[in-house]
Coordinates of C-alpha atoms in Angstrom, one line a residue:
M1 CA -37.1 -13.4 17.4
E2 CA -35.7 -10.5 15.4
N3 CA -32.6 -11.3 13.6
F4 CA -31.0 -7.7 14.0
R5 CA -30.3 -5.4 16.8
I6 CA -30.3 -1.5 17.0
E7 CA -26.8 0.3 16.9
H8 CA -26.4 4.0 16.8
D9 CA -23.5 6.5 15.7
S10 CA -23.6 10.2 15.4
M11 CA -26.0 10.0 12.4
G12 CA -28.6 7.9 14.2
E13 CA -29.8 4.4 14.6
V14 CA -28.9 1.6 12.3
K15 CA -30.1 -2.0 12.1
V16 CA -27.1 -4.5 12.5
P17 CA -27.3 -8.2 11.9
A18 CA -27.6 -9.8 15.4
D19 CA -25.1 -12.5 14.9
K20 CA -22.4 -10.0 13.9
L21 CA -20.0 -7.8 16.0
W22 CA -19.9 -4.9 13.9
G23 CA -21.7 -1.6 14.7
A24 CA -23.4 1.2 13.0
Q25 CA -20.5 2.7 11.0
T26 CA -19.7 -0.6 9.5
E27 CA -23.2 -1.2 8.6
R28 CA -23.7 2.1 6.8
S29 CA -20.5 1.3 4.7
H30 CA -21.7 -2.2 4.1
E31 CA -25.1 -0.9 2.6
N32 CA -23.5 2.1 0.9
F33 CA -20.7 0.4 -1.1
L34 CA -22.2 -2.7 -2.8
I35 CA -19.1 -2.7 -5.2
G36 CA -17.3 -6.2 -5.5
V37 CA -19.3 -7.6 -2.5
G38 CA -18.0 -11.0 -1.6
I39 CA -15.1 -11.0 -4.0
E40 CA -13.0 -7.8 -3.4
T41 CA -13.3 -7.5 0.4
M42 CA -10.6 -5.8 2.3
P43 CA -7.5 -8.1 2.4
R44 CA -7.4 -10.4 5.5
E45 CA -3.7 -9.3 5.8
I46 CA -5.1 -5.9 6.7
T47 CA -7.7 -7.3 9.1
K48 CA -4.7 -9.0 10.7
A49 CA -2.6 -6.0 10.8
F50 CA -5.3 -3.9 12.4
G51 CA -5.6 -6.4 15.2
Y52 CA -1.7 -6.2 15.8
L53 CA -1.9 -2.3 15.8
K54 CA -5.1 -2.1 18.0
K55 CA -3.4 -4.3 20.4
A56 CA -0.3 -2.4 20.5
A57 CA -2.2 0.9 20.9
A58 CA -4.0 -0.6 23.9
L59 CA -0.8 -1.6 25.5
A60 CA 0.7 1.8 24.8
N61 CA -2.2 3.6 26.0
N62 CA -2.3 1.6 29.2
E63 CA 1.2 2.7 30.0
L64 CA 0.7 6.3 29.0
K65 CA -2.9 6.9 30.0
P66 CA -3.8 4.2 32.6
E67 CA -6.5 6.3 34.1
K68 CA -8.3 6.2 30.6
M69 CA -6.9 2.7 29.4
T70 CA -7.6 0.8 32.5
A71 CA -6.0 -2.7 33.0
E72 CA -9.4 -4.3 32.7
K73 CA -10.2 -2.5 29.3
K74 CA -6.6 -3.3 28.1
D75 CA -7.1 -6.9 28.8
C76 CA -10.4 -7.4 27.3
I77 CA -9.3 -5.5 24.1
C78 CA -6.1 -7.4 23.9
K79 CA -8.1 -10.7 24.1
A80 CA -10.5 -9.6 21.3
C81 CA -7.4 -8.4 19.1
D82 CA -5.8 -11.8 19.6
E83 CA -9.0 -13.3 18.1
V84 CA -8.8 -10.7 15.1
I85 CA -5.2 -11.7 14.5
S86 CA -6.0 -15.5 14.6
G87 CA -8.9 -14.9 12.0
A88 CA -11.6 -16.2 14.3
L89 CA -13.5 -13.1 13.7
N90 CA -12.9 -12.8 10.0
D91 CA -16.7 -13.1 9.3
N92 CA -17.2 -9.8 11.0
F93 CA -15.2 -7.8 8.4
P94 CA -17.4 -7.6 5.4
L95 CA -16.3 -4.2 3.9
V96 CA -15.1 -3.9 0.3
V97 CA -12.0 -2.3 -1.1
W98 CA -14.1 0.2 -3.0
Q99 CA -15.0 2.4 0.0
T100 CA -13.5 5.7 1.4
G101 CA -10.0 6.2 0.3
S102 CA -8.7 6.8 3.7
G103 CA -10.0 3.4 4.8
T104 CA -11.9 5.0 7.7
Q105 CA -14.8 2.5 7.5
S106 CA -12.3 -0.5 7.8
N107 CA -10.7 1.2 10.8
M108 CA -14.3 1.7 12.3
N109 CA -15.2 -1.9 11.5
T110 CA -12.2 -2.9 13.4
N111 CA -13.0 -0.6 16.5
E112 CA -16.6 -1.9 16.7
V113 CA -15.7 -5.5 16.2
I114 CA -13.0 -5.3 19.0
A115 CA -15.2 -3.2 21.3
N116 CA -18.1 -5.4 21.1
R117 CA -16.2 -8.6 21.5
A118 CA -14.2 -6.9 24.4
N119 CA -17.6 -6.3 25.9
Q120 CA -18.7 -9.9 25.4
I121 CA -15.5 -11.0 27.3
A122 CA -16.1 -8.5 30.1
G123 CA -19.7 -9.5 30.5
K124 CA -20.8 -5.9 30.5
K125 CA -20.6 -2.6 28.4
L126 CA -17.0 -1.7 29.1
C127 CA -15.2 -0.6 25.9
H128 CA -16.4 2.1 23.3
P129 CA -15.3 1.8 19.7
N130 CA -13.9 5.3 19.5
D131 CA -13.0 6.3 23.1
D132 CA -11.3 3.1 24.0
V133 CA -10.3 1.1 20.8
N134 CA -9.4 4.0 18.7
M135 CA -7.8 5.9 21.6
S136 CA -4.8 7.9 20.6
Q137 CA -5.5 7.0 16.8
S138 CA -7.2 8.3 13.7
S139 CA -8.2 6.3 10.6
N140 CA -5.7 8.5 8.8
D141 CA -2.7 7.2 10.6
T142 CA -4.0 3.6 11.5
F143 CA -4.7 2.7 7.8
P144 CA -1.3 3.3 6.5
T145 CA 0.2 1.8 9.5
A146 CA -1.9 -1.6 8.9
L147 CA -0.7 -1.5 5.3
H148 CA 3.1 -1.2 6.4
I149 CA 2.7 -4.0 8.8
A150 CA 0.8 -6.3 6.3
A151 CA 3.4 -5.6 3.8
T152 CA 6.2 -6.4 5.8
V153 CA 4.8 -9.5 7.4
E154 CA 3.7 -10.8 4.0
I155 CA 7.0 -10.2 2.3
E156 CA 9.1 -11.5 5.2
D157 CA 7.1 -14.6 6.1
K158 CA 5.6 -15.5 2.7
L159 CA 7.4 -14.0 -0.3
L160 CA 11.1 -14.4 0.8
P161 CA 10.8 -18.0 1.9
A162 CA 9.2 -18.8 -1.6
I163 CA 12.1 -17.0 -3.5
D164 CA 14.5 -19.1 -1.4
L165 CA 12.8 -22.1 -2.4
L166 CA 12.9 -21.7 -6.0
A167 CA 16.4 -20.4 -6.1
G168 CA 17.4 -23.4 -4.0
T169 CA 15.9 -25.7 -6.5
F170 CA 17.7 -23.9 -9.4
R171 CA 21.1 -24.2 -7.4
Q172 CA 20.5 -28.0 -7.3
L173 CA 19.8 -28.1 -10.9
E174 CA 23.1 -26.4 -11.7
K175 CA 24.8 -29.1 -9.8
D176 CA 22.9 -31.8 -11.5
N177 CA 23.7 -30.6 -15.0
E178 CA 27.3 -29.4 -14.7
G179 CA 29.2 -30.3 -17.8
I180 CA 26.3 -30.3 -20.2
V181 CA 27.0 -28.0 -23.1
K182 CA 24.1 -26.6 -25.3
S183 CA 23.5 -24.0 -27.9
G184 CA 23.0 -20.6 -26.5
R185 CA 20.5 -18.3 -28.0
T186 CA 20.3 -14.4 -28.4
H187 CA 17.5 -12.5 -30.3
L188 CA 15.8 -15.9 -30.5
Q189 CA 18.5 -17.0 -32.8
D190 CA 21.2 -19.5 -32.4
A191 CA 24.4 -18.2 -30.5
V192 CA 27.6 -19.8 -29.3
P193 CA 27.7 -22.4 -26.8
I194 CA 26.8 -22.2 -23.2
K195 CA 26.7 -24.7 -20.3
F196 CA 23.1 -25.7 -19.3
S197 CA 24.2 -25.0 -15.7
Q198 CA 25.3 -21.5 -16.8
E199 CA 21.9 -20.8 -18.1
I200 CA 20.3 -22.1 -15.0
S201 CA 22.6 -19.9 -12.9
G202 CA 21.2 -16.8 -14.6
W203 CA 17.7 -17.9 -13.5
R204 CA 19.0 -18.5 -9.9
T205 CA 20.9 -15.1 -9.7
S206 CA 18.0 -13.3 -11.1
L207 CA 15.9 -14.4 -8.0
E208 CA 18.6 -13.6 -5.6
R209 CA 19.1 -10.2 -6.9
D210 CA 15.3 -9.7 -6.8
R211 CA 15.4 -10.9 -3.2
E212 CA 18.1 -8.3 -2.4
M213 CA 16.1 -5.5 -3.9
I214 CA 13.0 -6.4 -2.2
V215 CA 14.8 -6.6 1.0
S216 CA 16.2 -3.2 0.6
T217 CA 12.6 -1.7 0.7
L218 CA 11.8 -3.2 4.1
P219 CA 13.3 -0.5 6.2
Y220 CA 11.0 2.1 4.6
L221 CA 8.0 -0.2 5.0
K222 CA 8.9 -0.6 8.6
Q223 CA 8.4 3.0 9.3
L224 CA 4.8 3.3 10.9
A225 CA 2.6 6.5 10.6
L226 CA 0.8 5.5 13.9
G227 CA 0.9 8.5 16.3
G228 CA 0.1 11.1 13.6
T229 CA -3.5 10.8 14.2
A230 CA -5.8 13.0 11.7
V231 CA -3.2 15.2 9.9
G232 CA 0.1 14.3 11.3
T233 CA 0.3 16.7 14.2
G234 CA -0.4 13.8 16.8
L235 CA -3.4 15.6 18.1
N236 CA -5.1 13.8 21.0
A237 CA -2.1 11.4 21.2
P238 CA 0.0 11.4 24.5
K239 CA 3.7 12.4 24.2
G240 CA 5.7 9.4 23.3
F241 CA 2.9 7.3 22.0
D242 CA 4.2 7.1 18.5
V243 CA 7.6 5.6 19.6
L244 CA 6.1 3.3 22.4
V245 CA 3.2 1.9 20.1
A246 CA 5.9 1.1 17.3
K247 CA 7.8 -0.9 19.9
K248 CA 4.6 -2.6 20.9
V249 CA 3.9 -3.4 17.2
S250 CA 7.5 -4.8 16.9
E251 CA 7.1 -7.1 20.0
L252 CA 3.8 -8.6 18.9
T253 CA 5.0 -9.2 15.3
G254 CA 8.6 -10.2 15.7
K255 CA 9.6 -7.5 13.3
D256 CA 11.7 -4.3 13.9
F257 CA 9.2 -1.5 13.3
I258 CA 9.8 2.1 14.0
T259 CA 7.9 5.2 14.2
A260 CA 8.0 7.3 10.9
P261 CA 10.2 10.4 11.6
N262 CA 7.8 12.6 9.7
K263 CA 4.2 12.0 10.2
F264 CA 2.9 14.4 7.7
H265 CA 4.9 12.5 5.0
A266 CA 3.8 9.1 6.4
L267 CA 0.1 10.1 6.2
S268 CA 0.3 11.8 2.6
S269 CA 2.8 10.0 0.7
K270 CA 2.9 6.4 -0.3
D271 CA 6.2 6.5 -2.0
E272 CA 7.6 3.6 0.3
V273 CA 4.8 1.3 -1.0
A274 CA 5.4 2.3 -4.5
F275 CA 9.0 1.7 -4.3
A276 CA 8.5 -1.6 -2.8
H277 CA 5.9 -2.6 -5.4
G278 CA 8.5 -1.7 -8.1
A279 CA 10.8 -4.4 -6.7
L280 CA 7.9 -6.8 -6.8
K281 CA 7.5 -5.8 -10.5
A282 CA 11.2 -6.5 -11.1
L283 CA 10.6 -10.1 -9.5
A284 CA 7.6 -10.5 -11.8
A285 CA 9.7 -9.6 -14.9
D286 CA 12.3 -12.1 -14.1
L287 CA 9.6 -14.9 -13.4
M288 CA 8.1 -14.0 -16.7
K289 CA 11.7 -14.6 -18.3
I290 CA 12.3 -17.7 -16.4
A291 CA 8.8 -19.2 -17.4
N292 CA 9.3 -18.3 -20.9
D293 CA 12.8 -19.9 -21.1
V294 CA 11.4 -23.1 -19.5
R295 CA 8.5 -23.5 -21.8
W296 CA 10.6 -22.8 -25.0
L297 CA 13.2 -25.1 -24.1
A298 CA 10.4 -27.6 -23.1
S299 CA 8.6 -27.0 -26.3
G300 CA 7.7 -29.8 -28.8
P301 CA 7.9 -32.6 -27.9
R302 CA 9.0 -33.3 -31.5
D303 CA 8.5 -30.0 -33.3
G304 CA 10.0 -27.6 -30.8
L305 CA 13.3 -27.1 -29.1
G306 CA 12.7 -30.0 -26.8
E307 CA 16.0 -29.6 -24.8
I308 CA 14.5 -30.2 -21.6
R309 CA 11.6 -32.3 -20.3
I310 CA 9.3 -30.9 -17.5
P311 CA 6.6 -32.7 -15.6
E312 CA 3.4 -33.8 -17.4
N313 CA 0.8 -32.9 -14.8
E314 CA -2.5 -32.9 -16.7
P315 CA -4.1 -33.4 -20.2
G316 CA -3.4 -30.4 -22.4
S317 CA -6.2 -30.5 -24.8
S318 CA -9.9 -31.7 -25.0
I319 CA -9.7 -32.5 -28.8
M320 CA -5.9 -33.5 -29.2
P321 CA -5.1 -36.9 -27.3
G322 CA -1.8 -37.0 -25.6
K323 CA -1.2 -33.3 -25.6
V324 CA 0.6 -31.8 -22.4
N325 CA 1.1 -28.2 -21.9
P326 CA 3.6 -26.1 -19.8
T327 CA 0.8 -24.9 -17.7
Q328 CA 2.9 -24.1 -14.5
C329 CA 4.7 -21.7 -16.8
E330 CA 1.5 -20.3 -18.1
A331 CA 0.3 -19.6 -14.6
M332 CA 3.6 -17.8 -13.6
T333 CA 3.5 -15.7 -16.8
M334 CA -0.1 -14.7 -15.9
V335 CA 0.8 -13.8 -12.6
A336 CA 3.7 -11.8 -13.9
V337 CA 1.1 -9.8 -16.1
Q338 CA -1.1 -9.3 -13.1
V339 CA 1.8 -7.9 -10.9
M340 CA 2.8 -5.5 -13.7
G341 CA -0.7 -4.3 -13.9
N342 CA -0.9 -3.9 -10.3
D343 CA 2.2 -1.7 -10.3
T344 CA 0.5 0.7 -12.5
A345 CA -2.4 1.0 -10.0
V346 CA -0.2 1.4 -7.1
G347 CA 1.8 4.0 -8.7
V348 CA -1.1 6.1 -9.8
A349 CA -2.8 5.6 -6.7
A350 CA 0.6 6.8 -4.7
S351 CA 0.6 10.1 -6.7
Q352 CA -2.8 11.1 -5.2
G353 CA -1.7 12.5 -1.9
N354 CA -3.5 15.7 -1.8
F355 CA -2.6 18.0 1.1
E356 CA -2.3 16.1 4.2
L357 CA -3.6 12.6 3.2
N358 CA -3.5 10.0 0.5
V359 CA -7.1 8.8 -0.2
F360 CA -6.2 5.9 -2.5
M361 CA -4.8 3.5 0.3
P362 CA -7.5 0.7 0.1
V363 CA -6.7 0.3 -3.6
I364 CA -3.0 0.4 -2.9
A365 CA -3.4 -2.2 -0.2
Y366 CA -5.6 -4.5 -2.3
N367 CA -3.1 -4.5 -5.3
F368 CA 0.1 -4.5 -3.2
L369 CA -0.9 -7.6 -1.2
Q370 CA -2.3 -9.4 -4.2
S371 CA 0.9 -9.1 -5.8
V372 CA 2.9 -10.4 -2.8
R373 CA 0.5 -13.2 -2.4
L374 CA 0.4 -14.2 -6.0
L375 CA 4.1 -14.1 -6.6
A376 CA 4.7 -16.2 -3.4
E377 CA 2.2 -18.8 -4.2
V378 CA 3.1 -19.2 -8.0
M379 CA 6.7 -19.7 -7.1
V380 CA 5.8 -22.5 -4.7
S381 CA 3.6 -24.0 -7.3
F382 CA 6.0 -23.7 -10.1
N383 CA 8.8 -25.1 -7.8
K384 CA 6.8 -28.1 -6.7
N385 CA 4.9 -28.9 -10.0
C386 CA 7.8 -28.0 -12.5
A387 CA 11.2 -26.9 -11.6
V388 CA 12.1 -29.8 -9.4
G389 CA 11.1 -32.1 -12.4
I390 CA 13.2 -30.2 -15.0
K391 CA 15.5 -32.8 -16.9
A392 CA 18.1 -32.2 -19.7
D393 CA 17.5 -33.9 -22.9
K394 CA 21.2 -34.4 -23.5
E395 CA 20.8 -36.0 -26.9
K396 CA 18.6 -33.1 -28.2
M397 CA 20.9 -30.5 -26.7
H398 CA 24.0 -32.3 -28.5
F399 CA 22.3 -32.4 -31.7
N400 CA 21.0 -28.7 -31.6
L401 CA 24.5 -27.7 -30.6
H402 CA 26.4 -29.4 -33.3
N403 CA 23.9 -28.4 -35.8
S404 CA 24.3 -24.8 -34.9
L405 CA 26.0 -22.4 -37.6
M406 CA 27.1 -20.2 -34.9
L407 CA 29.8 -22.7 -34.1
V408 CA 31.6 -20.9 -36.8
T409 CA 32.6 -18.3 -34.2
A410 CA 35.5 -20.8 -33.0
L411 CA 37.1 -20.4 -36.5
N412 CA 37.5 -16.5 -36.1
P413 CA 41.1 -16.9 -34.9
Y414 CA 42.1 -19.1 -37.7
I415 CA 40.4 -17.7 -40.8
G416 CA 39.1 -14.4 -39.6
Y417 CA 35.6 -12.9 -39.2
E418 CA 34.7 -12.4 -42.8
N419 CA 35.8 -15.7 -43.8
A420 CA 33.9 -17.4 -41.0
A421 CA 30.8 -15.6 -42.2
K422 CA 31.4 -16.8 -45.8
T423 CA 31.6 -20.3 -44.4
S424 CA 28.3 -19.8 -42.3
H425 CA 26.5 -18.5 -45.1
L426 CA 27.6 -21.3 -47.5
A427 CA 26.6 -23.9 -45.0
Y428 CA 23.2 -22.5 -44.5
E429 CA 22.7 -21.9 -48.4
K430 CA 23.7 -25.5 -49.4
N431 CA 22.4 -27.2 -46.1
I432 CA 26.0 -28.7 -45.6
S433 CA 28.0 -28.8 -42.3
L434 CA 30.3 -26.0 -41.4
K435 CA 33.3 -28.5 -41.9
E436 CA 32.3 -29.1 -45.6
A437 CA 31.8 -25.3 -46.2
C438 CA 35.1 -24.4 -44.7
V439 CA 37.0 -27.1 -46.7
Q440 CA 35.1 -26.3 -49.8
L441 CA 36.0 -22.6 -49.6
G442 CA 39.6 -23.6 -48.9
F443 CA 40.0 -21.9 -45.6
L444 CA 41.1 -25.0 -43.7
T445 CA 41.9 -28.6 -44.6
A446 CA 39.7 -31.2 -43.1
E447 CA 42.5 -32.3 -40.7
K448 CA 43.0 -28.8 -39.4
F449 CA 39.3 -28.1 -38.9
D450 CA 39.1 -31.1 -36.7
E451 CA 42.1 -30.0 -34.9
V452 CA 40.6 -26.5 -33.9
F453 CA 36.8 -27.2 -33.9
H454 CA 35.8 -28.2 -30.5
P455 CA 32.2 -27.0 -29.6
E456 CA 32.2 -28.3 -26.0
Q457 CA 35.3 -26.1 -25.1
M458 CA 33.6 -22.9 -26.2
A459 CA 31.4 -22.6 -23.2

């Protein structure tokens, strides 16, 4: 028994694996783009988004052109789309990111899979990939639509909850550590005191502000190119299709999508995605800062700052027994670096909208969705395996605080800036306390120093 079947397209016949639902155009791409096979396939978030938009298109076409999109065709296509959305047909989407820049082959992959599965459901040859599944559409408006749907769904359903989770943990840590005063640090040097809860509040607020910025990009991502067809004119799409299909996508996803007001812009410009990824980069930058703060504060355990303790999750060395490393911090910083690199790729790709179409869309989709996925997953991991277990080492914080020369700032109102500087320099040079230096220089008596010097009240 042969393990392939013969499919055909406008270029002729093609052998397709017998157990797969894709057709001739998918197979040609599968054979012609052996780049990153099995590793850099089109993101499943895009595949799922295509399932939503093809179902929405079938529903809209049935209302606007029932003589062509019959109820029978619509029902079979919708059932096939549901299987695409659920992931049941994922094995039938083999194409890589590194293909045509318009995503045409992934659009056709979807059309062929849905058509063949619809025909299986119907028990007859009922649906055609181009004429039925792709009715009123073009690859040029479907791929950017799939990108916007996937970006919106992943941000709202995966990324925002992860931000809320970590921010919530920091909020609890603020409460748990209220009243603990420690040395502040600027330029990686000792600075005036700060409450540990205040330091944590900076981390929390950074996440909350990043969330606000990410949310501010969603109204732009929720504008869909669908209905613009090949070049933005809407050729071969019935009047009102764009508005109706956006409504259908909204109903299917539970997100409030609208049709893009200018389809020429929607097909050729990827500025909305570049803007949104900029907000993702801002989040990555703050996660880098937070992770670095945590691992610096936890450094040691004896020869570092050692002001906090973090969970010990796994051995840190193959040669040094007992060593434990801040691995969750390292994972988060690596994700931050990847997202920053992705931002460059997305920005350059977004600049390539020549005439009526941007032809760098698969690489934009790949990098954007990877950024969302990595950011969400690393925050969940960092929260579970590090943040919830952060404990203040009060003794070390107290020691570092009272050993800091920058406490001399508290003396400015009593002896002036220049005399306070002299006190600090003498204490450092002779390795003596600020009190000893101040008294030795004759700026304050020991009794007066004790009266005015209260580090914990400086925060």
